[in-house]
Amino acid sequence: GHDHGHGHGHSHSHAHGPDCDHNHSSFLSMLLPHTHGLDSHRHADLLSIAVSLVIALSVAIAEATASVYAHSHVLALEAGHILLDSVSLVVAMIAIIVARRERTPRASFGFGRAEVLAATGSLVALLVLCGTIGADAVRKLGSKEEVHGDIVTGTAAVALVANVIMSCILSPSSETGSINVRAARAHVIADCFESFLVLVTGFVLWCKPTWTFIDPVLSLVVAGIIFVTNAPLLAECLSVLMEFKPKHVDPDLVHEELLGVPMVAAVDELHIWSIAVGEIAASVKVGIRPPPATVGGGANGAAGGGGNAA
């Protein structure tokens, strides 16, 4: 038989937003970082996305109009891409507004995952567009339709400048910034490469009007760039939705640190996952050692219970 007993307790915690007013253990504060000030970051994100939306819509309208006059396939695709980016920005704004809502008894973790869902939908739509661009470009490889390189060049130059400005506006402050802002910025960075290639296409066709094959060929290059720049971010979104362990958290280290807490005898069923990007949750079952027996105390006295792990 055992010469002492221990009780079990189940604790559950997560990195809180700005309304949190209680203290946490310092070692777990480092391992499971907080998100204080998250609401103010979301307010700044909302403003950045709103400004970028106005710029993106202006560029999309200009490129769509120019593509009609220039008979340019690649310019029309870029206009469609930026229009899709504009839709994604609107969805991102809605998601940020939803994510700022207060927690409710039904939504005890809050609404932060709305941002991840919006970013995932945006990125999936963009990758589907890649396939559409690629398929359409292959179909147009044999086309001999004249493309007005001068119009394509001028429009692409304006779009490139606009995309660089949007990239600066959306530049996230840290690696744990809003996933929506990062997704929007990934779109814009892809647009920068795309605008540059469209600029090259226009210049080549301006100098060599008979080289019509360059338009669909560079469309395929653009599709590849979009895929390569956005696939890793989509993988990060899916890891949050699948509730995988955050990359920067070591469960073994958390386990060891918990065992070092006074009166903790055992650590079981440790789970660490992301509610949203920058918001980490953890749950654990701990076994509690009984306090030292005192003179006149019961021989079988045992203490049990659980406390916050982070």
Short mmCIF file of C-alpha atoms in Angstrom, two decimals:
data_model
loop_
_atom_site.label_atom_id
_atom_site.label_comp_id
_atom_site.label_asym_id
_atom_site.label_seq_id
_atom_site.Cartn_x
_atom_site.Cartn_y
_atom_site.Cartn_z
CA GLY A 1 0.00 0.00 0.00
CA HIS A 2 0.96 3.68 -0.40
CA ASP A 3 2.17 5.62 2.57
CA HIS A 4 0.54 8.76 1.23
CA GLY A 5 -2.31 9.66 -1.04
CA HIS A 6 -2.73 12.27 -3.71
CA GLY A 7 -5.69 13.94 -5.30
CA HIS A 8 -6.22 14.80 -8.93
CA GLY A 9 -7.33 18.07 -10.37
CA HIS A 10 -7.99 19.18 -13.93
CA SER A 11 -6.95 22.65 -14.91
CA HIS A 12 -7.58 24.56 -18.08
CA SER A 13 -6.18 27.85 -19.18
CA HIS A 14 -5.58 30.01 -22.18
CA ALA A 15 -3.73 33.16 -23.12
CA HIS A 16 -6.18 35.94 -22.41
CA GLY A 17 -7.02 39.19 -24.09
CA PRO A 18 -6.75 42.68 -22.67
CA ASP A 19 -9.50 42.21 -20.08
CA CYS A 20 -7.55 39.61 -18.14
CA ASP A 21 -6.70 40.84 -14.66
CA HIS A 22 -5.20 37.86 -12.85
CA ASN A 23 -1.59 36.78 -12.39
CA HIS A 24 0.05 33.72 -13.85
CA SER A 25 3.20 31.75 -13.06
CA SER A 26 6.19 33.40 -14.68
CA PHE A 27 7.63 30.25 -16.27
CA LEU A 28 4.38 29.36 -18.00
CA SER A 29 3.89 32.99 -19.02
CA MET A 30 7.00 32.56 -21.12
CA LEU A 31 6.00 29.19 -22.49
CA LEU A 32 2.39 30.12 -23.21
CA PRO A 33 2.57 33.82 -24.07
CA HIS A 34 -0.33 36.19 -23.43
CA THR A 35 -2.07 38.34 -26.00
CA HIS A 36 -2.56 41.54 -23.97
CA GLY A 37 -3.30 44.44 -26.28
CA LEU A 38 -4.78 42.13 -28.92
CA ASP A 39 -7.88 44.31 -29.30
CA SER A 40 -5.80 47.42 -30.03
CA HIS A 41 -3.83 45.45 -32.63
CA ARG A 42 -7.11 44.42 -34.25
CA HIS A 43 -8.22 48.07 -34.39
CA ALA A 44 -4.98 48.98 -36.20
CA ASP A 45 -5.40 45.96 -38.51
CA LEU A 46 -8.92 47.11 -39.36
CA LEU A 47 -7.69 50.55 -40.37
CA SER A 48 -4.83 49.11 -42.47
CA ILE A 49 -7.17 46.77 -44.31
CA ALA A 50 -9.72 49.54 -44.96
CA VAL A 51 -7.09 51.81 -46.56
CA SER A 52 -5.72 48.91 -48.61
CA LEU A 53 -9.23 48.03 -49.78
CA VAL A 54 -9.73 51.48 -51.30
CA ILE A 55 -6.40 51.24 -53.14
CA ALA A 56 -7.05 47.68 -54.33
CA LEU A 57 -10.49 48.47 -55.73
CA SER A 58 -9.10 51.48 -57.61
CA VAL A 59 -6.32 49.38 -59.16
CA ALA A 60 -8.71 46.54 -60.07
CA ILE A 61 -11.07 48.90 -61.89
CA ALA A 62 -8.18 50.57 -63.74
CA GLU A 63 -6.65 47.24 -64.82
CA ALA A 64 -9.97 45.72 -65.88
CA THR A 65 -10.68 48.77 -68.07
CA ALA A 66 -7.18 48.79 -69.55
CA SER A 67 -7.27 45.03 -70.30
CA VAL A 68 -10.30 45.54 -72.56
CA TYR A 69 -8.53 48.18 -74.64
CA ALA A 70 -5.15 46.38 -74.62
CA HIS A 71 -6.59 42.88 -75.37
CA SER A 72 -4.26 41.57 -72.67
CA HIS A 73 -4.95 38.23 -71.06
CA VAL A 74 -2.38 38.65 -68.29
CA LEU A 75 -3.65 42.15 -67.43
CA ALA A 76 -7.23 40.86 -67.16
CA LEU A 77 -6.01 38.07 -64.87
CA GLU A 78 -4.20 40.52 -62.65
CA ALA A 79 -7.35 42.66 -62.46
CA GLY A 80 -9.32 39.55 -61.44
CA HIS A 81 -6.69 38.66 -58.87
CA ILE A 82 -6.79 42.12 -57.27
CA LEU A 83 -10.59 42.07 -57.32
CA LEU A 84 -10.45 38.76 -55.43
CA ASP A 85 -8.00 40.38 -53.03
CA SER A 86 -10.55 43.16 -52.46
CA VAL A 87 -13.23 40.62 -51.60
CA SER A 88 -10.76 38.92 -49.24
CA LEU A 89 -10.07 42.26 -47.56
CA VAL A 90 -13.79 42.81 -46.99
CA VAL A 91 -14.09 39.33 -45.46
CA ALA A 92 -11.02 40.03 -43.32
CA MET A 93 -12.58 43.27 -42.02
CA ILE A 94 -15.78 41.43 -41.09
CA ALA A 95 -13.75 38.69 -39.37
CA ILE A 96 -11.76 41.21 -37.32
CA ILE A 97 -14.98 42.95 -36.22
CA VAL A 98 -16.44 39.57 -35.19
CA ALA A 99 -13.20 38.60 -33.41
CA ARG A 100 -13.39 41.75 -31.27
CA ARG A 101 -16.69 40.64 -29.73
CA GLU A 102 -16.65 39.85 -26.03
CA ARG A 103 -16.61 36.22 -24.91
CA THR A 104 -19.99 34.74 -24.07
CA PRO A 105 -21.00 31.69 -22.01
CA ARG A 106 -21.61 29.86 -25.28
CA ALA A 107 -18.39 31.10 -26.94
CA SER A 108 -16.13 30.90 -23.88
CA PHE A 109 -12.95 31.07 -25.99
CA GLY A 110 -14.17 34.14 -27.83
CA PHE A 111 -14.45 34.69 -31.59
CA GLY A 112 -10.77 34.94 -32.54
CA ARG A 113 -10.95 31.91 -34.79
CA ALA A 114 -13.23 33.85 -37.17
CA GLU A 115 -10.05 35.50 -38.45
CA VAL A 116 -8.43 32.14 -39.16
CA LEU A 117 -11.52 30.89 -40.99
CA ALA A 118 -11.62 34.05 -43.11
CA ALA A 119 -7.93 33.81 -43.95
CA THR A 120 -8.30 30.13 -44.86
CA GLY A 121 -11.20 30.84 -47.22
CA SER A 122 -9.27 33.71 -48.79
CA LEU A 123 -6.16 31.61 -49.37
CA VAL A 124 -8.10 28.64 -50.75
CA ALA A 125 -9.87 30.95 -53.21
CA LEU A 126 -6.52 32.37 -54.28
CA LEU A 127 -5.02 28.93 -54.90
CA VAL A 128 -8.10 27.95 -56.90
CA LEU A 129 -7.50 31.08 -58.96
CA CYS A 130 -3.96 29.83 -59.60
CA GLY A 131 -5.37 26.70 -61.22
CA THR A 132 -7.79 28.75 -63.30
CA ILE A 133 -4.99 31.07 -64.44
CA GLY A 134 -2.80 28.12 -65.37
CA ALA A 135 -5.50 26.31 -67.32
CA ASP A 136 -6.56 29.44 -69.20
CA ALA A 137 -2.96 30.37 -69.99
CA VAL A 138 -2.28 26.94 -71.51
CA ARG A 139 -5.38 27.33 -73.64
CA LYS A 140 -4.20 30.76 -74.89
CA LEU A 141 -0.64 29.66 -75.78
CA GLY A 142 -1.45 29.45 -79.49
CA SER A 143 -3.39 32.71 -79.62
CA LYS A 144 -2.23 35.34 -82.17
CA GLU A 145 -4.41 38.20 -80.93
CA GLU A 146 -2.51 41.51 -80.89
CA VAL A 147 -1.81 42.91 -77.46
CA HIS A 148 -1.19 46.66 -76.94
CA GLY A 149 2.04 46.61 -74.96
CA ASP A 150 2.06 50.34 -74.23
CA ILE A 151 -1.27 50.21 -72.37
CA VAL A 152 -0.20 47.08 -70.49
CA THR A 153 3.12 48.67 -69.47
CA GLY A 154 1.60 51.91 -68.16
CA THR A 155 -1.18 50.18 -66.25
CA ALA A 156 1.17 47.60 -64.72
CA ALA A 157 3.54 50.34 -63.57
CA VAL A 158 0.73 52.09 -61.70
CA ALA A 159 -0.42 48.76 -60.20
CA LEU A 160 3.12 47.93 -59.05
CA VAL A 161 3.43 51.22 -57.17
CA ALA A 162 -0.01 50.71 -55.59
CA ASN A 163 0.88 47.17 -54.50
CA VAL A 164 4.15 48.30 -52.90
CA ILE A 165 2.22 50.96 -50.95
CA MET A 166 -0.35 48.37 -49.79
CA SER A 167 2.42 45.97 -48.76
CA CYS A 168 3.92 48.67 -46.52
CA ILE A 169 0.51 49.49 -45.02
CA LEU A 170 -0.21 45.83 -44.26
CA SER A 171 3.26 44.99 -42.95
CA PRO A 172 2.63 43.05 -39.72
CA SER A 173 4.33 44.18 -36.54
CA SER A 174 5.40 40.65 -35.54
CA GLU A 175 5.24 36.99 -36.43
CA THR A 176 2.20 36.60 -34.18
CA GLY A 177 0.29 39.39 -35.90
CA SER A 178 -3.22 38.99 -37.25
CA ILE A 179 -3.46 36.04 -39.63
CA ASN A 180 -5.83 38.11 -41.75
CA VAL A 181 -3.33 40.91 -42.18
CA ARG A 182 -0.61 38.39 -42.98
CA ALA A 183 -2.86 36.66 -45.51
CA ALA A 184 -3.75 40.00 -47.08
CA ARG A 185 -0.09 40.96 -47.20
CA ALA A 186 0.77 37.60 -48.81
CA HIS A 187 -1.82 38.42 -51.50
CA VAL A 188 -0.27 41.85 -52.04
CA ILE A 189 3.30 40.52 -52.20
CA ALA A 190 2.15 38.07 -54.85
CA ASP A 191 0.51 41.03 -56.62
CA CYS A 192 3.84 42.90 -56.57
CA PHE A 193 5.58 40.05 -58.39
CA GLU A 194 2.61 39.74 -60.69
CA SER A 195 2.58 43.47 -61.53
CA PHE A 196 6.31 43.38 -62.24
CA LEU A 197 5.89 40.44 -64.63
CA VAL A 198 2.94 42.14 -66.31
CA LEU A 199 5.15 45.23 -66.67
CA VAL A 200 7.82 43.07 -68.34
CA THR A 201 5.17 41.47 -70.55
CA GLY A 202 3.88 44.84 -71.65
CA PHE A 203 7.34 46.18 -72.38
CA VAL A 204 8.28 43.09 -74.44
CA LEU A 205 5.03 43.28 -76.42
CA TRP A 206 5.54 47.00 -76.90
CA CYS A 207 8.94 46.32 -78.45
CA LYS A 208 7.99 43.01 -80.14
CA PRO A 209 4.24 43.03 -80.94
CA THR A 210 4.44 39.62 -82.65
CA TRP A 211 5.62 37.86 -79.48
CA THR A 212 2.07 37.17 -78.33
CA PHE A 213 3.12 33.90 -76.65
CA ILE A 214 4.80 35.89 -73.86
CA ASP A 215 1.41 36.89 -72.40
CA PRO A 216 0.17 33.35 -71.49
CA VAL A 217 3.68 32.12 -70.62
CA LEU A 218 4.12 34.78 -67.97
CA SER A 219 0.57 34.06 -66.77
CA LEU A 220 1.80 30.57 -65.87
CA VAL A 221 4.78 32.08 -64.04
CA VAL A 222 2.41 34.38 -62.10
CA ALA A 223 0.24 31.40 -61.10
CA GLY A 224 3.33 29.60 -59.78
CA ILE A 225 4.44 32.61 -57.75
CA ILE A 226 0.99 32.99 -56.19
CA PHE A 227 0.97 29.32 -55.17
CA VAL A 228 4.49 29.33 -53.68
CA THR A 229 3.95 32.51 -51.65
CA ASN A 230 0.57 31.50 -50.21
CA ALA A 231 0.76 27.73 -49.60
CA PRO A 232 2.83 28.03 -46.34
CA LEU A 233 0.36 30.52 -44.85
CA LEU A 234 -2.54 28.21 -45.72
CA ALA A 235 -0.71 25.39 -43.94
CA GLU A 236 -0.42 27.59 -40.83
CA CYS A 237 -4.16 28.35 -40.91
CA LEU A 238 -4.97 24.65 -41.21
CA SER A 239 -2.68 23.83 -38.26
CA VAL A 240 -4.73 26.23 -36.09
CA LEU A 241 -8.03 24.78 -37.30
CA MET A 242 -6.73 21.26 -36.64
CA GLU A 243 -5.62 22.41 -33.16
CA PHE A 244 -2.03 21.31 -33.63
CA LYS A 245 0.61 22.26 -31.08
CA PRO A 246 2.03 25.77 -31.70
CA LYS A 247 5.47 25.50 -33.29
CA HIS A 248 7.27 27.56 -30.65
CA VAL A 249 5.90 25.65 -27.63
CA ASP A 250 7.74 22.58 -26.29
CA PRO A 251 5.26 20.30 -24.42
CA ASP A 252 8.10 18.38 -22.75
CA LEU A 253 9.46 21.60 -21.26
CA VAL A 254 5.98 22.61 -20.06
CA HIS A 255 5.60 19.14 -18.50
CA GLU A 256 8.92 19.46 -16.67
CA GLU A 257 8.13 22.94 -15.41
CA LEU A 258 4.75 21.84 -14.10
CA LEU A 259 6.38 18.99 -12.20
CA GLY A 260 8.65 21.58 -10.57
CA VAL A 261 5.67 23.39 -9.05
CA PRO A 262 5.44 22.75 -5.27
CA MET A 263 2.94 20.01 -4.31
CA VAL A 264 2.50 18.80 -7.93
CA ALA A 265 3.12 15.04 -7.90
CA ALA A 266 2.04 14.05 -11.41
CA VAL A 267 1.15 15.67 -14.71
CA ASP A 268 -1.23 13.92 -17.08
CA GLU A 269 -3.12 14.65 -20.28
CA LEU A 270 -1.28 17.85 -21.17
CA HIS A 271 -2.81 19.45 -24.26
CA ILE A 272 -1.59 22.68 -25.89
CA TRP A 273 -3.23 24.20 -28.96
CA SER A 274 -4.00 27.50 -30.68
CA ILE A 275 -7.44 29.09 -30.47
CA ALA A 276 -6.29 31.64 -33.02
CA VAL A 277 -2.90 32.95 -34.11
CA GLY A 278 -1.32 34.45 -30.99
CA GLU A 279 -3.92 32.93 -28.63
CA ILE A 280 -2.78 29.69 -27.04
CA ALA A 281 -4.78 27.40 -24.78
CA ALA A 282 -3.69 24.54 -22.55
CA SER A 283 -5.39 21.95 -20.36
CA VAL A 284 -3.77 19.50 -17.96
CA LYS A 285 -4.64 17.03 -15.21
CA VAL A 286 -2.34 17.24 -12.18
CA GLY A 287 -1.87 14.99 -9.16
CA ILE A 288 -1.41 16.95 -5.91
CA ARG A 289 0.86 15.81 -3.06
CA PRO A 290 -0.71 15.94 0.41
CA PRO A 291 0.74 18.49 2.81
CA PRO A 292 3.22 17.14 5.39
CA ALA A 293 1.48 15.38 8.28
CA THR A 294 1.22 17.51 11.42
CA VAL A 295 1.23 16.36 15.01
CA GLY A 296 -2.25 15.22 15.93
CA GLY A 297 -3.32 15.22 12.26
CA GLY A 298 -5.01 12.32 10.58
CA ALA A 299 -2.65 9.68 9.17
CA ASN A 300 -4.68 9.33 6.05
CA GLY A 301 -5.19 13.02 5.38
CA ALA A 302 -4.95 13.87 1.69
CA ALA A 303 -5.29 17.07 -0.19
CA GLY A 304 -6.60 17.23 -3.69
CA GLY A 305 -7.49 19.80 -6.19
CA GLY A 306 -6.26 21.60 -9.23
CA GLY A 307 -5.20 25.03 -10.18
CA ASN A 308 -4.52 27.11 -13.24
CA ALA A 309 -1.58 25.77 -15.18
CA ALA A 310 -0.83 29.04 -16.88
#
